[in-house]
PDB file of C-alpha atoms and ligand atoms in Angstrom:
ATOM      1  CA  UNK A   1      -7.904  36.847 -18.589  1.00 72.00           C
ATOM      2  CA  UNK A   2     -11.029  36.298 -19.110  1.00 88.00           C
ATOM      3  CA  UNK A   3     -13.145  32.925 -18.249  1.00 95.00           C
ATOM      4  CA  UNK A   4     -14.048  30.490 -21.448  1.00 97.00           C
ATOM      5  CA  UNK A   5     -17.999  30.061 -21.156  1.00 98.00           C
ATOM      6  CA  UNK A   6     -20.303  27.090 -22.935  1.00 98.00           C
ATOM      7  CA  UNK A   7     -21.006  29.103 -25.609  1.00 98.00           C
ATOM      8  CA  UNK A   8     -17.461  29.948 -26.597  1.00 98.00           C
ATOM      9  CA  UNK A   9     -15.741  28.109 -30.039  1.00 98.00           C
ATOM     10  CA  UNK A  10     -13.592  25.100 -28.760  1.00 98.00           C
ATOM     11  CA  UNK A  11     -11.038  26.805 -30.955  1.00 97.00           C
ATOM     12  CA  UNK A  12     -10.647  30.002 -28.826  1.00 96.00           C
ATOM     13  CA  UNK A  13      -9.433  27.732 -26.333  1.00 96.00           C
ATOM     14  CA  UNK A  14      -6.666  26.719 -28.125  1.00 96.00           C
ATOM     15  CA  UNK A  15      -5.642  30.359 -29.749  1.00 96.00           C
ATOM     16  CA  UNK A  16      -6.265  32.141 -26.046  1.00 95.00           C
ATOM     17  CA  UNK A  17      -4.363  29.899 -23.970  1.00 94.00           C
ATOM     18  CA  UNK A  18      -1.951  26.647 -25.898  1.00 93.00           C
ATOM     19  CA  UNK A  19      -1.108  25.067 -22.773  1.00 92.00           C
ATOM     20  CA  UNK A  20      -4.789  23.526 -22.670  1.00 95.00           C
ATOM     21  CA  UNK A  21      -3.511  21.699 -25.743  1.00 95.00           C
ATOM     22  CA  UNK A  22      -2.858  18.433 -23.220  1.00 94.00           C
ATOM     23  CA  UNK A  23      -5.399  19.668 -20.628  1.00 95.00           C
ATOM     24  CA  UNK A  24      -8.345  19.282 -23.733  1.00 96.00           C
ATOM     25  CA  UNK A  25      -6.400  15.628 -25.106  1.00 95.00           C
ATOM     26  CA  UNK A  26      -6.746  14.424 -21.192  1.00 94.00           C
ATOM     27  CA  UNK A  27     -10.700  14.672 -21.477  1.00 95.00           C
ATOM     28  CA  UNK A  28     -10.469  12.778 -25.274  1.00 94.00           C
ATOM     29  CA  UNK A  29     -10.572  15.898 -27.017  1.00 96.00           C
ATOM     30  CA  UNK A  30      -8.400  16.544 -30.150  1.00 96.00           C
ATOM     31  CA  UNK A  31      -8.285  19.476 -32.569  1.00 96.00           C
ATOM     32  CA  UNK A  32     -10.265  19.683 -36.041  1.00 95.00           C
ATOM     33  CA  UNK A  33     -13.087  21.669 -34.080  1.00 95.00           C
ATOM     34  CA  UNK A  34     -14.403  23.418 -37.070  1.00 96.00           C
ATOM     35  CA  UNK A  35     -17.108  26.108 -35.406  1.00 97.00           C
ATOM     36  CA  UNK A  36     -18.374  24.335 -32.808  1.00 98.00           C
ATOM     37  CA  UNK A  37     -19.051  25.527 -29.124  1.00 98.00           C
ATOM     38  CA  UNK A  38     -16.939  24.264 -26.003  1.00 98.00           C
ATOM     39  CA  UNK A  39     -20.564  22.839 -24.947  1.00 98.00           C
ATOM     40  CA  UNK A  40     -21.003  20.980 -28.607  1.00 98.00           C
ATOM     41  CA  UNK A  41     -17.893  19.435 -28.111  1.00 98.00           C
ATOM     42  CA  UNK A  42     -18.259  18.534 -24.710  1.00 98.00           C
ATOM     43  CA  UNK A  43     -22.178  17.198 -25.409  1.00 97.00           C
ATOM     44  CA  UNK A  44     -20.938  15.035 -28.858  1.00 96.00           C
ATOM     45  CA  UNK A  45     -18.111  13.275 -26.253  1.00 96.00           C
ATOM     46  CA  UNK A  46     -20.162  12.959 -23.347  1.00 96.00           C
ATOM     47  CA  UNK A  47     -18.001  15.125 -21.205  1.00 97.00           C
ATOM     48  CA  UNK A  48     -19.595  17.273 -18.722  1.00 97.00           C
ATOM     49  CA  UNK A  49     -19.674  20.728 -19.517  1.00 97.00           C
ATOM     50  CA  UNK A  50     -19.451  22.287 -16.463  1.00 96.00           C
ATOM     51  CA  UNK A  51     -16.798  20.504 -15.320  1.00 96.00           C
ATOM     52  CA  UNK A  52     -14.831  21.017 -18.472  1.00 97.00           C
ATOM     53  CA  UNK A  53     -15.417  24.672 -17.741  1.00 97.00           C
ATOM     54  CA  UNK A  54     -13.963  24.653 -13.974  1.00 95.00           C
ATOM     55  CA  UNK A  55     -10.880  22.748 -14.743  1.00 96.00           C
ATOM     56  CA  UNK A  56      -9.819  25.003 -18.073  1.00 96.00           C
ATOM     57  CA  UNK A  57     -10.389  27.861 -16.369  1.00 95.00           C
ATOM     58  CA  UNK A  58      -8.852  27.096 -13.130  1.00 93.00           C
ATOM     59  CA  UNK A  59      -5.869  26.463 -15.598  1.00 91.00           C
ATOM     60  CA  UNK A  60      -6.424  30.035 -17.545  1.00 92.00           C
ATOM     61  CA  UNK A  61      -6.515  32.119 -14.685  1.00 90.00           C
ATOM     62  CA  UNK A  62      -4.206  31.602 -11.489  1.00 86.00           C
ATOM     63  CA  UNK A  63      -6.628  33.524  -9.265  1.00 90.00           C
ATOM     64  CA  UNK A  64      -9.689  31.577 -10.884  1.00 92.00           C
ATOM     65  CA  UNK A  65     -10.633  28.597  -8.458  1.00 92.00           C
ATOM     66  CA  UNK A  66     -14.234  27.800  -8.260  1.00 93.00           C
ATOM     67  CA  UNK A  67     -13.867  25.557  -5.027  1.00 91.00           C
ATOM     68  CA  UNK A  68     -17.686  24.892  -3.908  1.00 92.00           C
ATOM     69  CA  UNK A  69     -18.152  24.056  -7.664  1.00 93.00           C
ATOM     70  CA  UNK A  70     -15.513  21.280  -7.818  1.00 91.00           C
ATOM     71  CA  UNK A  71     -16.648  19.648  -4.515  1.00 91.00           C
ATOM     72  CA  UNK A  72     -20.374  19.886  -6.653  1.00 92.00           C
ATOM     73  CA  UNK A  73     -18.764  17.072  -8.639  1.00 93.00           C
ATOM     74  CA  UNK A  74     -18.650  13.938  -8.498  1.00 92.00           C
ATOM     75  CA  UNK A  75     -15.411  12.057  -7.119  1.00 92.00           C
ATOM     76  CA  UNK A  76     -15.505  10.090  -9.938  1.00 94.00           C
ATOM     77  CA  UNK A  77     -14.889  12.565 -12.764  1.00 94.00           C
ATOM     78  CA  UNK A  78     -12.627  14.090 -10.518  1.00 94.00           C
ATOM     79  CA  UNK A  79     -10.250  10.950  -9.890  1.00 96.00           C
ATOM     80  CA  UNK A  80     -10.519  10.060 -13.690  1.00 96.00           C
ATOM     81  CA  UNK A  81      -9.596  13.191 -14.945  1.00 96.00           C
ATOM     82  CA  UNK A  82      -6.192  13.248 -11.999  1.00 97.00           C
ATOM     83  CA  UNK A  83      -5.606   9.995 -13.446  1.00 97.00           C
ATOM     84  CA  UNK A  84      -5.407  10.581 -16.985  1.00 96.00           C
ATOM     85  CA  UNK A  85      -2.928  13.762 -15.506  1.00 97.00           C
ATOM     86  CA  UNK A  86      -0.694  11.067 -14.237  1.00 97.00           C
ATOM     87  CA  UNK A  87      -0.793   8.955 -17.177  1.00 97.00           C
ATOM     88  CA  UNK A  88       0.578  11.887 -19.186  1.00 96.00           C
ATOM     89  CA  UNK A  89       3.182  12.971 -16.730  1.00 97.00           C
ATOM     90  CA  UNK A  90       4.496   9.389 -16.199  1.00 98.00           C
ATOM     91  CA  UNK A  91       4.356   8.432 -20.173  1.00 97.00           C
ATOM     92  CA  UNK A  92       4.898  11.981 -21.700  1.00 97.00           C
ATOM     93  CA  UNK A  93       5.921  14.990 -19.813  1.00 97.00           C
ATOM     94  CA  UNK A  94       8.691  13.120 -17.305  1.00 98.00           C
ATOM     95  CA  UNK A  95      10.586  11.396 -20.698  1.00 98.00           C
ATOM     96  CA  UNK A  96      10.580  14.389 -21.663  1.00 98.00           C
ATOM     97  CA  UNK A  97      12.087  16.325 -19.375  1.00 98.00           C
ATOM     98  CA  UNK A  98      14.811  13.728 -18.487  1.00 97.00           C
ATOM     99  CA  UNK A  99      15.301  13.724 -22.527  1.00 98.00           C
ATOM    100  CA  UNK A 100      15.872  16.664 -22.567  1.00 98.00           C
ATOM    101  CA  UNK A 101      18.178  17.122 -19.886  1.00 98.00           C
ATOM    102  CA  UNK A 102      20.662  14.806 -21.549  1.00 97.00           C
ATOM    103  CA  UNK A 103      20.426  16.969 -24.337  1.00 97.00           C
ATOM    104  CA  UNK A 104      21.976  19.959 -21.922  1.00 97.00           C
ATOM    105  CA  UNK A 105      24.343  16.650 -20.227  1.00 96.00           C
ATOM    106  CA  UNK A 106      26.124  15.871 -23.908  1.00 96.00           C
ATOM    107  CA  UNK A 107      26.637  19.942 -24.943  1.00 97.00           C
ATOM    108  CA  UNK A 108      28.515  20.123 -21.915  1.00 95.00           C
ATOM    109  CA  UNK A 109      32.204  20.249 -22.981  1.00 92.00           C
ATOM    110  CA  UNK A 110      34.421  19.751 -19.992  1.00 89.00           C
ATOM    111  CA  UNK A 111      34.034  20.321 -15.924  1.00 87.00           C
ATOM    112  CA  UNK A 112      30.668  19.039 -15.719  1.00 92.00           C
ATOM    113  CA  UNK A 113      30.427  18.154 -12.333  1.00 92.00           C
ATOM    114  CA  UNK A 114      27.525  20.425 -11.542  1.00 91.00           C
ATOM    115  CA  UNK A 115      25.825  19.406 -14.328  1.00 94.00           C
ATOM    116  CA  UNK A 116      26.148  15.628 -13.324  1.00 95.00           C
ATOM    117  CA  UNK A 117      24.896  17.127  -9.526  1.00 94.00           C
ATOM    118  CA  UNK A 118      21.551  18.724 -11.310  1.00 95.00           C
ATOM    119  CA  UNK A 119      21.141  15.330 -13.090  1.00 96.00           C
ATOM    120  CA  UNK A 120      21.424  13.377  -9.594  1.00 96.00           C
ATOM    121  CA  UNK A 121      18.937  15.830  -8.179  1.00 95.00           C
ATOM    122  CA  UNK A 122      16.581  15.326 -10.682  1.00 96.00           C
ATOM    123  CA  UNK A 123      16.746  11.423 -10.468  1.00 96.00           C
ATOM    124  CA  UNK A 124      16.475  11.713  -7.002  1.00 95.00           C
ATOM    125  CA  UNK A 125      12.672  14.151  -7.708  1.00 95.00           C
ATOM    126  CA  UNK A 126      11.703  11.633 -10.467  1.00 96.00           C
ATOM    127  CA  UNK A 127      11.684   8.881  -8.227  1.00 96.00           C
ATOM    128  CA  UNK A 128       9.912  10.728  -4.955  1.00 94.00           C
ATOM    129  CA  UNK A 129       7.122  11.510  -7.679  1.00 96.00           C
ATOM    130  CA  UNK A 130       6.902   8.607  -9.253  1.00 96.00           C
ATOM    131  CA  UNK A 131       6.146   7.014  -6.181  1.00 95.00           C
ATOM    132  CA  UNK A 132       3.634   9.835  -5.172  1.00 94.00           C
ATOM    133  CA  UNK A 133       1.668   9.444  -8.005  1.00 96.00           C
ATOM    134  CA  UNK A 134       1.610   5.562  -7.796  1.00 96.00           C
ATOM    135  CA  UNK A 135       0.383   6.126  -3.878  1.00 93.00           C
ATOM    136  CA  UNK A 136      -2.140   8.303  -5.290  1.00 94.00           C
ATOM    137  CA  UNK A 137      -3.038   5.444  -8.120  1.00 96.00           C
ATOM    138  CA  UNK A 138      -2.813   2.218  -6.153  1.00 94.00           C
ATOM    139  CA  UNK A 139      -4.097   3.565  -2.657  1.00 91.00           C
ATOM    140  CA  UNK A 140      -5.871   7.253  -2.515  1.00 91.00           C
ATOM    141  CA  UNK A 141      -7.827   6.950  -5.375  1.00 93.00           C
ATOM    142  CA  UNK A 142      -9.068   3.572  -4.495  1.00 91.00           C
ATOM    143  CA  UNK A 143      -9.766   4.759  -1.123  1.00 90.00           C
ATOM    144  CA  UNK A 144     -11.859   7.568  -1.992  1.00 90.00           C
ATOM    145  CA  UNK A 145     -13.915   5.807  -4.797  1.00 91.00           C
ATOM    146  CA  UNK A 146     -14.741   3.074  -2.338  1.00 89.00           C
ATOM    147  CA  UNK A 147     -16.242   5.496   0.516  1.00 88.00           C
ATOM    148  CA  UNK A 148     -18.108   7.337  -2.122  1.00 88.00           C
ATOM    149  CA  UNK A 149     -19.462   3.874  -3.880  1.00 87.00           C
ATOM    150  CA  UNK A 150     -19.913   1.609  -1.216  1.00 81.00           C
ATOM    151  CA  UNK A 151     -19.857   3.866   2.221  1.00 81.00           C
ATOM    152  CA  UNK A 152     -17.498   2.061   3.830  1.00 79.00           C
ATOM    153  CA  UNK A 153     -14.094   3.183   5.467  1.00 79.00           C
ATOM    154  CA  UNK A 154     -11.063   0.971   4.914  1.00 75.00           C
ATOM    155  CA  UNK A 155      -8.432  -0.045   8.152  1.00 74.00           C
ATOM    156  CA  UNK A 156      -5.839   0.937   5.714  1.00 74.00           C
ATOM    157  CA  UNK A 157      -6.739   4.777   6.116  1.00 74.00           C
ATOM    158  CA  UNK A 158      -7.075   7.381   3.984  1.00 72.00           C
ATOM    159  CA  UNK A 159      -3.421   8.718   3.541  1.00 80.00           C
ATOM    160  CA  UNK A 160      -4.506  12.624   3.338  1.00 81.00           C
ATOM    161  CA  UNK A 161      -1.523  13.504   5.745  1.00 80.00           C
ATOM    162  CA  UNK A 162       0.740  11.941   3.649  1.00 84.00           C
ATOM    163  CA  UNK A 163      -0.356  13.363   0.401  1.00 86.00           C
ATOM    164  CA  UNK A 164       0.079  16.656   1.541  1.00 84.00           C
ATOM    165  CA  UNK A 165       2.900  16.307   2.934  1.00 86.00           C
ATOM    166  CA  UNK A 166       4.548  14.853  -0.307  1.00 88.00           C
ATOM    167  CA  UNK A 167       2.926  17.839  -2.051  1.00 90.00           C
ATOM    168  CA  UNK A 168       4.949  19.983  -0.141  1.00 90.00           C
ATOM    169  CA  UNK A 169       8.242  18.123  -0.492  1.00 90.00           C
ATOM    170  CA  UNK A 170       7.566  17.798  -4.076  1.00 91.00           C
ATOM    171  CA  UNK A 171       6.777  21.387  -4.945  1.00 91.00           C
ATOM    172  CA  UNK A 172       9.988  22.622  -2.535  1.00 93.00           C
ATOM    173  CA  UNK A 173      12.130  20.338  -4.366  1.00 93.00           C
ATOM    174  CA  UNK A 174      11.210  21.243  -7.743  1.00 94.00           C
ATOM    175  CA  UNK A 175      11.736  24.954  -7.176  1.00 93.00           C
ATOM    176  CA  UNK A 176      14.822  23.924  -5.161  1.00 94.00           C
ATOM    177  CA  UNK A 177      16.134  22.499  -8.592  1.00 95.00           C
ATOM    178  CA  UNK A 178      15.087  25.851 -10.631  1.00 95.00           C
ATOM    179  CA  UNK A 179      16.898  27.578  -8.488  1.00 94.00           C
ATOM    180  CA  UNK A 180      20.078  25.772  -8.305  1.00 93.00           C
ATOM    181  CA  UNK A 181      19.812  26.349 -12.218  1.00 95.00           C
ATOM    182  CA  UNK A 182      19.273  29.547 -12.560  1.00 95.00           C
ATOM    183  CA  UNK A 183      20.987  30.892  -9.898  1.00 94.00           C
ATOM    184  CA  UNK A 184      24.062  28.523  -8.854  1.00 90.00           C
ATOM    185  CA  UNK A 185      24.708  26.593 -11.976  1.00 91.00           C
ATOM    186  CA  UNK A 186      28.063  27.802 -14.395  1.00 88.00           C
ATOM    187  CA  UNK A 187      26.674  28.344 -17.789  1.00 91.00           C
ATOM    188  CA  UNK A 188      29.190  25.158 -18.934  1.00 93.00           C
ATOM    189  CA  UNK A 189      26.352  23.777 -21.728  1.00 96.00           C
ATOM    190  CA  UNK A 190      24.638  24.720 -24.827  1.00 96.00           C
ATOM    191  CA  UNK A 191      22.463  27.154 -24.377  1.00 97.00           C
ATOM    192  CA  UNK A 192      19.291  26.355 -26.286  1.00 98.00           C
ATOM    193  CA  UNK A 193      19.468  23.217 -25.008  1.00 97.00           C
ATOM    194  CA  UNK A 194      19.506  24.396 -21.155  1.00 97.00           C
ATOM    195  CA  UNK A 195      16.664  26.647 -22.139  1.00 97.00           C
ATOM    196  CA  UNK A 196      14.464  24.057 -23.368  1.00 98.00           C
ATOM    197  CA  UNK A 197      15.008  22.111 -20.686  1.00 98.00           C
ATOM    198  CA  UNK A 198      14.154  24.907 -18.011  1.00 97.00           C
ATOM    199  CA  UNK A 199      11.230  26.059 -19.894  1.00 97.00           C
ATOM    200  CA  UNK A 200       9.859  22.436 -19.857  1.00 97.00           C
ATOM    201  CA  UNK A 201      10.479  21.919 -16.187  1.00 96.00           C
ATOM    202  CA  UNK A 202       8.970  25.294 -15.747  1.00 95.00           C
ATOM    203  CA  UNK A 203       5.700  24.477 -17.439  1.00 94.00           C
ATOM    204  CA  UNK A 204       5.369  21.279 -15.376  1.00 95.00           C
ATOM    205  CA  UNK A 205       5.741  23.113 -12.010  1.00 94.00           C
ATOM    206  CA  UNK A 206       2.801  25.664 -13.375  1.00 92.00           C
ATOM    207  CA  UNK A 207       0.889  21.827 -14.594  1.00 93.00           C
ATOM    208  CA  UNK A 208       1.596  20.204 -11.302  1.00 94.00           C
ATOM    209  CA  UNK A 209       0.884  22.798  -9.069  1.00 92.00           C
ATOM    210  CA  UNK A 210      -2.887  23.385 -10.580  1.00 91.00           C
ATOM    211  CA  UNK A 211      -3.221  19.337 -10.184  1.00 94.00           C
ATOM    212  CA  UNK A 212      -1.859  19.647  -6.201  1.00 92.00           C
ATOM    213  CA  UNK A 213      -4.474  22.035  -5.545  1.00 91.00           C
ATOM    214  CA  UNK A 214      -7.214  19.888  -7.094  1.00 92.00           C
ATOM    215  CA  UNK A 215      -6.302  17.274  -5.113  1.00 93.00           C
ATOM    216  CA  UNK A 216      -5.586  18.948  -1.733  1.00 90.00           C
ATOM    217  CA  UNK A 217      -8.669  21.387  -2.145  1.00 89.00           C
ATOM    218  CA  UNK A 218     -11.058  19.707  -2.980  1.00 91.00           C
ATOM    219  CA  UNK A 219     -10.238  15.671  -3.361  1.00 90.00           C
ATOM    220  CA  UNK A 220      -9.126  16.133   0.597  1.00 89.00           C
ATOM    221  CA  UNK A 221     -11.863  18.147   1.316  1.00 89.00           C
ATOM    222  CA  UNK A 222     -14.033  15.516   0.106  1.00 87.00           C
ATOM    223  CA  UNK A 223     -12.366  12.663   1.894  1.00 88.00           C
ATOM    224  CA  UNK A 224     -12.802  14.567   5.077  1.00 87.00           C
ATOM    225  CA  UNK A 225     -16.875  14.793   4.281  1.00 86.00           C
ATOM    226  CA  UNK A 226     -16.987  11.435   3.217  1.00 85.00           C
ATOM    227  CA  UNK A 227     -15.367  10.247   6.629  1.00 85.00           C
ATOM    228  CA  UNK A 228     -17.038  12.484   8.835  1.00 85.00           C
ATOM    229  CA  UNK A 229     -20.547  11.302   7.609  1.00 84.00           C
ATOM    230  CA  UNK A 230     -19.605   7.944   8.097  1.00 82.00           C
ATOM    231  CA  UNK A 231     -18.252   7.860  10.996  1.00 79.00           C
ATOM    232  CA  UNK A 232     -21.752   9.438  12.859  1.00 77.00           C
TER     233      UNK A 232
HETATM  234 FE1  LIG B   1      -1.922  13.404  -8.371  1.00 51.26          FE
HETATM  235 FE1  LIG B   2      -0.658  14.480  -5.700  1.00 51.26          FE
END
């Protein structure tokens, strides 16, 4: 697909690609656009263009990942955009998903035992994120805002090993769940209702997995600069 530019209408965002409806409401952008350009918009909210541009693209195109741009950035509109991508996750997307999924619970007529297993393992995901992101919140972000505004390493550490690490765990056990689904699971529920619920935790993998590699490409990568200058 091809890459949105400044001088393309904020609307073609929308019509080209409709899962940068929540990406565009993250940055304080909401629809009524009329015929202005991605770079009016951006300009008349005070959002920078460019790195508007890098993030809707990275989420357009799967092979699209303008690394030595992002670490251009600063850490700041980098950690406030990951942070309003956990506020929507922890109040929105993860709600809806478990609402959902008691949707598929109550079509289930009888011999729902696997059904009550896919509901365990999802608890059981819920809670390893939720506690991810709230590391992330209460200590990473922190972290990295204070080496970058006051150039000074905390005792605490920096926690990049563990982040990745839980990235991993948290992407394997998300696909792990898809695949119990899809493959292992007796079709013993509605089946709109399964399908909504699949498509929904499908569509937060693709989300999740575009925020991961922010944060491991170029938040880590950062971190590691950061440190390395410091420590000299
Ligand atoms: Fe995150
Ligand atoms: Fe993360």
């Amino acid at each position: 697909m091809e890459l949105f530019r400044r001088e393309d209408k904020m609307s073609s965002l929308i019509t080209r690609n409709y899962n940068l409806l929540p990406v565009i409401n993250r940055f304080g952008i909401r629809l009524g656009f009329k015929e202005k350009t991605i770079a009016e918009v951006c300009q008349e909210k005070n959002i920078d263009t460019d790195f508007f541009l890098a993030i809707v693209n990275t989420y357009t195109d799967e092979s699209y990942f303008p690394e030595a741009e992002f670490l251009s950035f600063s850490p700041v509109l980098l950690i406030d955009y990951l942070k309003n991508t956990h506020r929507y996750y922890i109040n929105y997307v993860l709600p809806k998903i478990e609402q959902l999924l008691n949707k598929v619970m109550e079509s289930c007529p009888d011999n729902c035992s696997s059904l009550k297993m896919i509901n365990t393992f999802y608890q059981k995901y819920k809670s390893e994120l939720l506690l991810h992101l709230k590391l992330e919140d209460e200590k990473v972000f922190p972290y990295i805002l204070n080496l970058y505004e006051n150039k000074t390493l905390s005792p605490e550490g920096s926690f990049i090993e563990v982040i990745e690490n839980e990235h991993t765990n948290v992407e394997v056990k998300l696909s792990d769940l898809e695949n119990l689904i899809i493959r292992h699971l007796s079709p013993n529920y509605e089946d709109n209702a399964m399908n909504e619920f699949l498509t929904a935790l499908l569509q937060f993998e693709n989300d999740l997995n575009d925020h991961a590699r922010i944060e491991d490409h170029i938040l880590i990568t950062k971190v590691i600069e950061f440190e390395k200058e410091l420590k000299k």
